[in-house]
PDB file of C-alpha atoms in Angstrom:
ATOM      1  CA  UNK G 343      56.676 144.445 -33.509  1.00  0.00           C
ATOM      2  CA  UNK G 344      59.247 146.979 -32.724  1.00  0.00           C
ATOM      3  CA  UNK G 345      56.626 150.385 -34.157  1.00  0.00           C
ATOM      4  CA  UNK G 346      55.780 153.001 -31.066  1.00  0.00           C
ATOM      5  CA  UNK G 347      52.587 151.633 -29.705  1.00  0.00           C
ATOM      6  CA  UNK G 348      50.329 154.477 -30.953  1.00  0.00           C
ATOM      7  CA  UNK G 349      51.615 154.435 -34.352  1.00  0.00           C
ATOM      8  CA  UNK G 350      50.973 150.127 -34.133  1.00  0.00           C
ATOM      9  CA  UNK G 351      47.108 151.140 -33.316  1.00  0.00           C
ATOM     10  CA  UNK G 352      46.649 153.306 -35.433  1.00  0.00           C
ATOM     11  CA  UNK G 353      48.107 150.842 -38.142  1.00  0.00           C
ATOM     12  CA  UNK G 354      46.675 147.779 -37.226  1.00  0.00           C
ATOM     13  CA  UNK G 355      42.997 149.589 -37.136  1.00  0.00           C
ATOM     14  CA  UNK G 356      43.061 151.018 -40.367  1.00  0.00           C
ATOM     15  CA  UNK G 357      44.328 147.600 -42.088  1.00  0.00           C
ATOM     16  CA  UNK G 358      40.972 145.731 -39.806  1.00  0.00           C
ATOM     17  CA  UNK G 359      38.502 148.465 -41.454  1.00  0.00           C
ATOM     18  CA  UNK G 360      40.323 148.015 -44.979  1.00  0.00           C
ATOM     19  CA  UNK G 361      39.980 143.987 -44.305  1.00  0.00           C
ATOM     20  CA  UNK G 362      36.458 144.170 -42.687  1.00  0.00           C
ATOM     21  CA  UNK G 363      35.155 146.100 -45.906  1.00  0.00           C
ATOM     22  CA  UNK G 364      36.769 143.685 -48.053  1.00  0.00           C
ATOM     23  CA  UNK G 365      35.630 141.099 -46.008  1.00  0.00           C
ATOM     24  CA  UNK G 366      32.379 141.369 -46.437  1.00  0.00           C
ATOM     25  CA  UNK G 367      32.676 142.868 -50.030  1.00  0.00           C
ATOM     26  CA  UNK G 368      34.785 140.280 -51.788  1.00  0.00           C
ATOM     27  CA  UNK G 369      35.659 138.067 -48.735  1.00  0.00           C
ATOM     28  CA  UNK G 370      39.566 138.720 -49.200  1.00  0.00           C
ATOM     29  CA  UNK G 371      39.837 140.031 -45.742  1.00  0.00           C
ATOM     30  CA  UNK G 372      43.102 138.539 -45.267  1.00  0.00           C
ATOM     31  CA  UNK G 373      45.243 139.231 -48.515  1.00  0.00           C
ATOM     32  CA  UNK G 374      44.842 142.409 -46.609  1.00  0.00           C
ATOM     33  CA  UNK G 375      45.762 141.525 -43.170  1.00  0.00           C
ATOM     34  CA  UNK G 376      47.438 138.476 -43.293  1.00  0.00           C
ATOM     35  CA  UNK G 377      50.095 140.376 -45.232  1.00  0.00           C
ATOM     36  CA  UNK G 378      50.242 143.184 -42.166  1.00  0.00           C
ATOM     37  CA  UNK G 379      50.843 141.310 -39.879  1.00  0.00           C
ATOM     38  CA  UNK G 380      54.059 139.221 -41.325  1.00  0.00           C
ATOM     39  CA  UNK G 381      55.494 142.843 -42.267  1.00  0.00           C
ATOM     40  CA  UNK G 382      54.838 143.704 -39.022  1.00  0.00           C
ATOM     41  CA  UNK G 383      57.657 141.089 -37.697  1.00  0.00           C
ATOM     42  CA  UNK G 384      55.163 138.398 -36.827  1.00  0.00           C
ATOM     43  CA  UNK G 385      55.600 134.648 -37.598  1.00  0.00           C
ATOM     44  CA  UNK G 386      53.518 132.767 -40.347  1.00  0.00           C
ATOM     45  CA  UNK G 387      51.442 130.953 -37.739  1.00  0.00           C
ATOM     46  CA  UNK G 388      50.965 133.331 -35.037  1.00  0.00           C
ATOM     47  CA  UNK G 389      50.373 136.045 -37.877  1.00  0.00           C
ATOM     48  CA  UNK G 390      47.610 133.333 -39.016  1.00  0.00           C
ATOM     49  CA  UNK G 391      45.581 131.816 -35.395  1.00  0.00           C
ATOM     50  CA  UNK G 392      46.299 136.202 -34.775  1.00  0.00           C
ATOM     51  CA  UNK G 393      44.210 137.231 -37.749  1.00  0.00           C
ATOM     52  CA  UNK G 394      41.787 134.562 -37.122  1.00  0.00           C
ATOM     53  CA  UNK G 395      41.070 135.811 -33.746  1.00  0.00           C
ATOM     54  CA  UNK G 396      40.984 138.937 -34.406  1.00  0.00           C
ATOM     55  CA  UNK G 397      38.246 138.060 -37.572  1.00  0.00           C
ATOM     56  CA  UNK G 398      36.072 136.375 -35.480  1.00  0.00           C
ATOM     57  CA  UNK G 399      35.012 140.281 -35.069  1.00  0.00           C
ATOM     58  CA  UNK G 400      34.070 140.563 -38.719  1.00  0.00           C
ATOM     59  CA  UNK G 401      31.477 138.139 -38.102  1.00  0.00           C
ATOM     60  CA  UNK G 402      30.287 140.353 -36.038  1.00  0.00           C
ATOM     61  CA  UNK G 403      30.386 143.149 -37.999  1.00  0.00           C
ATOM     62  CA  UNK G 404      28.940 141.894 -40.711  1.00  0.00           C
ATOM     63  CA  UNK G 405      25.939 140.130 -39.286  1.00  0.00           C
ATOM     64  CA  UNK G 406      24.240 143.927 -37.786  1.00  0.00           C
ATOM     65  CA  UNK G 407      24.889 145.559 -40.994  1.00  0.00           C
ATOM     66  CA  UNK G 408      23.290 142.510 -43.027  1.00  0.00           C
ATOM     67  CA  UNK G 409      20.391 142.249 -40.938  1.00  0.00           C
ATOM     68  CA  UNK G 410      17.909 142.975 -44.046  1.00  0.00           C
ATOM     69  CA  UNK G 411      20.050 140.753 -46.368  1.00  0.00           C
ATOM     70  CA  UNK G 412      19.423 137.990 -43.469  1.00  0.00           C
ATOM     71  CA  UNK G 413      15.813 138.332 -42.719  1.00  0.00           C
ATOM     72  CA  UNK G 414      13.343 135.566 -42.962  1.00  0.00           C
ATOM     73  CA  UNK G 415      17.107 133.288 -43.628  1.00  0.00           C
ATOM     74  CA  UNK G 416      17.543 132.461 -39.322  1.00  0.00           C
ATOM     75  CA  UNK G 417      16.816 128.319 -39.760  1.00  0.00           C
ATOM     76  CA  UNK G 418      18.889 128.624 -43.341  1.00  0.00           C
ATOM     77  CA  UNK G 419      22.192 130.216 -41.255  1.00  0.00           C
ATOM     78  CA  UNK G 420      21.439 127.706 -38.230  1.00  0.00           C
ATOM     79  CA  UNK G 421      21.161 125.023 -40.565  1.00  0.00           C
ATOM     80  CA  UNK G 422      24.993 126.435 -42.698  1.00  0.00           C
ATOM     81  CA  UNK G 423      25.771 127.378 -39.433  1.00  0.00           C
ATOM     82  CA  UNK G 424      26.526 123.896 -37.799  1.00  0.00           C
ATOM     83  CA  UNK G 425      28.186 122.444 -41.215  1.00  0.00           C
ATOM     84  CA  UNK G 426      30.717 125.380 -41.198  1.00  0.00           C
ATOM     85  CA  UNK G 427      30.984 125.656 -37.057  1.00  0.00           C
ATOM     86  CA  UNK G 428      32.066 121.888 -37.297  1.00  0.00           C
ATOM     87  CA  UNK G 429      34.755 122.075 -40.571  1.00  0.00           C
ATOM     88  CA  UNK G 430      35.839 125.562 -38.486  1.00  0.00           C
ATOM     89  CA  UNK G 431      36.865 123.251 -35.277  1.00  0.00           C
ATOM     90  CA  UNK G 432      38.346 120.416 -37.667  1.00  0.00           C
ATOM     91  CA  UNK G 433      40.341 123.297 -39.708  1.00  0.00           C
ATOM     92  CA  UNK G 434      42.263 125.528 -36.294  1.00  0.00           C
ATOM     93  CA  UNK G 435      42.766 121.294 -34.463  1.00  0.00           C
ATOM     94  CA  UNK G 436      44.597 120.671 -38.104  1.00  0.00           C
ATOM     95  CA  UNK G 437      46.520 123.438 -38.122  1.00  0.00           C
ATOM     96  CA  UNK G 438      47.827 123.058 -34.199  1.00  0.00           C
ATOM     97  CA  UNK G 439      48.540 119.243 -34.871  1.00  0.00           C
ATOM     98  CA  UNK G 440      50.601 119.721 -38.388  1.00  0.00           C
ATOM     99  CA  UNK G 441      52.921 121.526 -39.502  1.00  0.00           C
ATOM    100  CA  UNK G 442      51.147 125.293 -41.652  1.00  0.00           C
ATOM    101  CA  UNK G 443      53.846 124.966 -44.589  1.00  0.00           C
ATOM    102  CA  UNK G 444      51.947 121.433 -45.362  1.00  0.00           C
ATOM    103  CA  UNK G 445      48.504 123.538 -47.144  1.00  0.00           C
ATOM    104  CA  UNK G 446      49.919 126.530 -48.184  1.00  0.00           C
ATOM    105  CA  UNK G 447      50.696 123.413 -51.708  1.00  0.00           C
ATOM    106  CA  UNK G 448      47.096 123.113 -51.705  1.00  0.00           C
ATOM    107  CA  UNK G 449      46.228 127.083 -50.706  1.00  0.00           C
ATOM    108  CA  UNK G 450      46.652 128.464 -54.531  1.00  0.00           C
ATOM    109  CA  UNK G 451      44.188 125.964 -55.820  1.00  0.00           C
ATOM    110  CA  UNK G 452      41.240 126.065 -54.318  1.00  0.00           C
ATOM    111  CA  UNK G 453      41.296 129.771 -54.089  1.00  0.00           C
ATOM    112  CA  UNK G 454      41.816 129.466 -58.108  1.00  0.00           C
ATOM    113  CA  UNK G 455      38.747 126.605 -58.760  1.00  0.00           C
ATOM    114  CA  UNK G 456      36.689 129.445 -56.137  1.00  0.00           C
ATOM    115  CA  UNK G 457      37.636 131.737 -57.924  1.00  0.00           C
ATOM    116  CA  UNK G 458      37.188 130.140 -61.411  1.00  0.00           C
ATOM    117  CA  UNK G 459      33.170 128.870 -59.830  1.00  0.00           C
ATOM    118  CA  UNK G 460      32.140 132.655 -58.906  1.00  0.00           C
ATOM    119  CA  UNK G 461      31.694 133.521 -62.199  1.00  0.00           C
ATOM    120  CA  UNK G 462      29.321 130.982 -63.050  1.00  0.00           C
ATOM    121  CA  UNK G 463      25.750 132.569 -62.566  1.00  0.00           C
ATOM    122  CA  UNK G 464      24.185 131.326 -59.802  1.00  0.00           C
ATOM    123  CA  UNK G 465      21.585 128.838 -59.643  1.00  0.00           C
ATOM    124  CA  UNK G 466      17.880 130.581 -60.516  1.00  0.00           C
ATOM    125  CA  UNK G 467      15.230 128.495 -58.534  1.00  0.00           C
ATOM    126  CA  UNK G 468      11.679 129.416 -58.103  1.00  0.00           C
ATOM    127  CA  UNK G 469      11.181 131.300 -54.605  1.00  0.00           C
ATOM    128  CA  UNK G 470       8.565 132.693 -52.263  1.00  0.00           C
ATOM    129  CA  UNK G 471       8.323 136.419 -51.297  1.00  0.00           C
ATOM    130  CA  UNK G 472      10.751 138.584 -49.322  1.00  0.00           C
ATOM    131  CA  UNK G 473      10.686 137.322 -45.764  1.00  0.00           C
ATOM    132  CA  UNK G 474       8.879 133.880 -46.493  1.00  0.00           C
ATOM    133  CA  UNK G 475      11.056 130.836 -45.437  1.00  0.00           C
ATOM    134  CA  UNK G 476       9.416 128.138 -46.490  1.00  0.00           C
ATOM    135  CA  UNK G 477      10.025 125.811 -49.082  1.00  0.00           C
ATOM    136  CA  UNK G 478      11.596 127.003 -52.199  1.00  0.00           C
ATOM    137  CA  UNK G 479      13.949 129.439 -50.187  1.00  0.00           C
ATOM    138  CA  UNK G 480      15.046 126.215 -48.253  1.00  0.00           C
ATOM    139  CA  UNK G 481      16.627 124.419 -51.043  1.00  0.00           C
ATOM    140  CA  UNK G 482      20.194 123.810 -50.692  1.00  0.00           C
ATOM    141  CA  UNK G 483      21.324 121.607 -52.240  1.00  0.00           C
ATOM    142  CA  UNK G 484      21.813 117.390 -51.661  1.00  0.00           C
ATOM    143  CA  UNK G 485      24.594 116.098 -49.441  1.00  0.00           C
ATOM    144  CA  UNK G 486      27.371 116.827 -51.731  1.00  0.00           C
ATOM    145  CA  UNK G 487      27.291 120.339 -51.684  1.00  0.00           C
ATOM    146  CA  UNK G 488      26.587 119.989 -47.266  1.00  0.00           C
ATOM    147  CA  UNK G 489      30.089 117.728 -47.709  1.00  0.00           C
ATOM    148  CA  UNK G 490      31.694 121.050 -49.601  1.00  0.00           C
ATOM    149  CA  UNK G 491      30.424 123.192 -47.100  1.00  0.00           C
ATOM    150  CA  UNK G 492      31.998 121.870 -44.579  1.00  0.00           C
ATOM    151  CA  UNK G 493      35.083 121.053 -46.583  1.00  0.00           C
ATOM    152  CA  UNK G 494      35.660 124.937 -47.316  1.00  0.00           C
ATOM    153  CA  UNK G 495      34.812 125.318 -43.843  1.00  0.00           C
ATOM    154  CA  UNK G 496      38.028 122.904 -42.522  1.00  0.00           C
ATOM    155  CA  UNK G 497      40.007 125.508 -45.082  1.00  0.00           C
ATOM    156  CA  UNK G 498      38.745 128.584 -43.564  1.00  0.00           C
ATOM    157  CA  UNK G 499      39.592 127.447 -39.915  1.00  0.00           C
ATOM    158  CA  UNK G 500      43.106 125.759 -40.914  1.00  0.00           C
ATOM    159  CA  UNK G 501      44.515 129.485 -43.089  1.00  0.00           C
ATOM    160  CA  UNK G 502      42.242 131.352 -44.423  1.00  0.00           C
ATOM    161  CA  UNK G 503      42.593 133.086 -46.548  1.00  0.00           C
ATOM    162  CA  UNK G 504      39.328 133.494 -49.700  1.00  0.00           C
ATOM    163  CA  UNK G 505      37.586 130.973 -47.162  1.00  0.00           C
ATOM    164  CA  UNK G 506      34.687 133.899 -47.910  1.00  0.00           C
ATOM    165  CA  UNK G 507      35.233 133.274 -51.934  1.00  0.00           C
ATOM    166  CA  UNK G 508      35.417 129.367 -51.535  1.00  0.00           C
ATOM    167  CA  UNK G 509      32.295 129.660 -49.412  1.00  0.00           C
ATOM    168  CA  UNK G 510      30.244 132.052 -51.629  1.00  0.00           C
ATOM    169  CA  UNK G 511      31.349 129.649 -54.327  1.00  0.00           C
ATOM    170  CA  UNK G 512      29.445 127.378 -52.505  1.00  0.00           C
ATOM    171  CA  UNK G 513      26.448 128.788 -51.403  1.00  0.00           C
ATOM    172  CA  UNK G 514      25.215 130.337 -54.682  1.00  0.00           C
ATOM    173  CA  UNK G 515      24.863 126.986 -56.091  1.00  0.00           C
ATOM    174  CA  UNK G 516      22.675 125.930 -53.098  1.00  0.00           C
ATOM    175  CA  UNK G 517      21.146 129.435 -52.789  1.00  0.00           C
ATOM    176  CA  UNK G 518      18.659 130.611 -54.793  1.00  0.00           C
ATOM    177  CA  UNK G 519      18.569 134.220 -53.650  1.00  0.00           C
ATOM    178  CA  UNK G 520      19.836 137.409 -55.129  1.00  0.00           C
ATOM    179  CA  UNK G 521      23.785 137.933 -54.150  1.00  0.00           C
ATOM    180  CA  UNK G 522      23.172 139.842 -51.451  1.00  0.00           C
ATOM    181  CA  UNK G 523      21.335 137.895 -49.898  1.00  0.00           C
ATOM    182  CA  UNK G 524      23.315 134.616 -50.243  1.00  0.00           C
ATOM    183  CA  UNK G 525      26.727 136.877 -49.184  1.00  0.00           C
ATOM    184  CA  UNK G 526      24.633 137.963 -45.985  1.00  0.00           C
ATOM    185  CA  UNK G 527      24.553 133.981 -45.144  1.00  0.00           C
ATOM    186  CA  UNK G 528      28.257 133.679 -46.594  1.00  0.00           C
ATOM    187  CA  UNK G 529      29.644 136.616 -43.438  1.00  0.00           C
ATOM    188  CA  UNK G 530      27.066 134.228 -40.636  1.00  0.00           C
ATOM    189  CA  UNK G 531      28.482 131.281 -41.120  1.00  0.00           C
ATOM    190  CA  UNK G 532      31.671 131.930 -42.125  1.00  0.00           C
ATOM    191  CA  UNK G 533      31.924 134.403 -39.244  1.00  0.00           C
ATOM    192  CA  UNK G 534      30.492 130.506 -36.926  1.00  0.00           C
ATOM    193  CA  UNK G 535      33.546 129.038 -38.701  1.00  0.00           C
ATOM    194  CA  UNK G 536      36.197 132.125 -37.737  1.00  0.00           C
ATOM    195  CA  UNK G 537      34.436 131.918 -34.414  1.00  0.00           C
ATOM    196  CA  UNK G 538      34.832 128.233 -33.329  1.00  0.00           C
ATOM    197  CA  UNK G 539      38.410 127.981 -35.067  1.00  0.00           C
ATOM    198  CA  UNK G 540      39.908 131.845 -32.800  1.00  0.00           C
ATOM    199  CA  UNK G 541      38.256 130.055 -29.569  1.00  0.00           C
ATOM    200  CA  UNK G 542      40.533 127.116 -30.059  1.00  0.00           C
ATOM    201  CA  UNK G 543      43.307 129.800 -31.512  1.00  0.00           C
ATOM    202  CA  UNK G 544      43.079 131.120 -28.223  1.00  0.00           C
ATOM    203  CA  UNK G 545      43.500 128.319 -25.391  1.00  0.00           C
ATOM    204  CA  UNK G 546      46.146 126.842 -27.958  1.00  0.00           C
ATOM    205  CA  UNK G 547      48.002 128.607 -30.343  1.00  0.00           C
ATOM    206  CA  UNK G 548      50.330 131.907 -30.624  1.00  0.00           C
ATOM    207  CA  UNK G 549      48.054 134.201 -30.332  1.00  0.00           C
ATOM    208  CA  UNK G 550      49.565 138.255 -30.372  1.00  0.00           C
ATOM    209  CA  UNK G 551      46.944 139.898 -27.848  1.00  0.00           C
ATOM    210  CA  UNK G 552      48.358 143.345 -27.878  1.00  0.00           C
ATOM    211  CA  UNK G 553      47.936 142.676 -32.830  1.00  0.00           C
ATOM    212  CA  UNK G 554      44.245 141.025 -31.493  1.00  0.00           C
ATOM    213  CA  UNK G 555      42.928 143.620 -30.283  1.00  0.00           C
ATOM    214  CA  UNK G 556      43.015 147.091 -32.467  1.00  0.00           C
ATOM    215  CA  UNK G 557      42.920 144.512 -35.651  1.00  0.00           C
ATOM    216  CA  UNK G 558      39.319 143.449 -34.003  1.00  0.00           C
ATOM    217  CA  UNK G 559      38.525 146.866 -33.125  1.00  0.00           C
ATOM    218  CA  UNK G 560      38.660 147.417 -37.105  1.00  0.00           C
ATOM    219  CA  UNK G 561      37.717 144.287 -38.320  1.00  0.00           C
ATOM    220  CA  UNK G 562      34.756 145.058 -36.738  1.00  0.00           C
ATOM    221  CA  UNK G 563      33.529 148.649 -38.404  1.00  0.00           C
ATOM    222  CA  UNK G 564      34.641 147.162 -41.491  1.00  0.00           C
ATOM    223  CA  UNK G 565      31.829 144.289 -41.275  1.00  0.00           C
ATOM    224  CA  UNK G 566      29.359 147.364 -39.940  1.00  0.00           C
ATOM    225  CA  UNK G 567      30.146 148.857 -43.137  1.00  0.00           C
ATOM    226  CA  UNK G 568      30.439 146.238 -45.888  1.00  0.00           C
ATOM    227  CA  UNK G 569      27.073 145.111 -46.468  1.00  0.00           C
ATOM    228  CA  UNK G 570      25.873 148.784 -47.294  1.00  0.00           C
ATOM    229  CA  UNK G 571      28.292 148.272 -50.475  1.00  0.00           C
ATOM    230  CA  UNK G 572      27.474 145.567 -51.334  1.00  0.00           C
ATOM    231  CA  UNK G 573      22.963 146.364 -51.049  1.00  0.00           C
ATOM    232  CA  UNK G 574      24.764 148.785 -53.848  1.00  0.00           C
ATOM    233  CA  UNK G 575      26.364 147.093 -55.571  1.00  0.00           C
ATOM    234  CA  UNK G 576      25.339 145.686 -59.174  1.00  0.00           C
ATOM    235  CA  UNK G 577      25.455 141.495 -58.381  1.00  0.00           C
ATOM    236  CA  UNK G 578      27.096 140.958 -62.225  1.00  0.00           C
ATOM    237  CA  UNK G 579      30.160 143.000 -61.510  1.00  0.00           C
ATOM    238  CA  UNK G 580      30.663 142.068 -57.882  1.00  0.00           C
ATOM    239  CA  UNK G 581      30.652 138.355 -58.857  1.00  0.00           C
ATOM    240  CA  UNK G 582      33.296 139.119 -61.514  1.00  0.00           C
ATOM    241  CA  UNK G 583      35.526 141.753 -59.294  1.00  0.00           C
ATOM    242  CA  UNK G 584      35.404 138.380 -56.290  1.00  0.00           C
ATOM    243  CA  UNK G 585      36.218 136.141 -59.432  1.00  0.00           C
ATOM    244  CA  UNK G 586      39.567 138.161 -60.757  1.00  0.00           C
ATOM    245  CA  UNK G 587      40.480 139.151 -56.457  1.00  0.00           C
ATOM    246  CA  UNK G 588      41.012 135.667 -56.027  1.00  0.00           C
ATOM    247  CA  UNK G 589      42.727 134.345 -59.380  1.00  0.00           C
ATOM    248  CA  UNK G 590      44.666 137.449 -58.041  1.00  0.00           C
ATOM    249  CA  UNK G 591      45.617 136.036 -54.846  1.00  0.00           C
ATOM    250  CA  UNK G 592      45.721 132.303 -56.010  1.00  0.00           C
ATOM    251  CA  UNK G 593      48.456 133.184 -58.309  1.00  0.00           C
ATOM    252  CA  UNK G 594      50.233 135.599 -55.078  1.00  0.00           C
ATOM    253  CA  UNK G 595      50.437 132.512 -53.404  1.00  0.00           C
ATOM    254  CA  UNK G 596      50.676 129.991 -55.579  1.00  0.00           C
ATOM    255  CA  UNK G 597      54.325 131.796 -56.828  1.00  0.00           C
ATOM    256  CA  UNK G 598      55.016 131.889 -53.142  1.00  0.00           C
ATOM    257  CA  UNK G 599      54.266 128.194 -52.208  1.00  0.00           C
ATOM    258  CA  UNK G 600      55.538 126.714 -55.907  1.00  0.00           C
ATOM    259  CA  UNK G 601      59.208 129.015 -56.341  1.00  0.00           C
TER     260      UNK G 601
END
């Protein structure tokens, strides 16, 4: 990273703010931050682990900004968070133990599948009054969906680009809530997956801490701003926008991986 330190800090902080907003609104933080880290000269694996460590602050910011949507969902977040934290740990271990290039061939397919799933309307079940975390709101599907959630969390810990899209694609099949409330759960459990993976990378990975700090500060600010935007956007156009962004990212990664 050859930029002067003040300019580098501004670039990374601005990138983090934009990526943090994009993460909470469209689940695509890495579409913004990862290419910037590569452009600044970081090797691919170092850029990936640095980005993941900084993304922990998106989770913190988005949870703080999503408190209205998370009301009454504490037990749900705890249940699903155990799965995503375990998956994030497994994904981080996989990245550190294997060549990172292997998974890039699978990533475009997974991202495209998740983006297509986003276009489908979310499940419609009877719901309890707001704030009631009773039986009607505890629907989260069977073990198949829980395994899918764990698998996506492995991906989040391993590579993570558009991992939020995949998480949201699974969660809208598991939770009978408006999209903004499901998105808030996604932000929380994704933060847990990134947090556990980030701890592993901080200890064992080639993290560039001079990039983490300003990027993380931007992620924290952007993560707090993003949920306020989600509240003001209608659910169906937001879902279509997220799906289109996911397909665009899948094409971009596919061209890079298979050419």
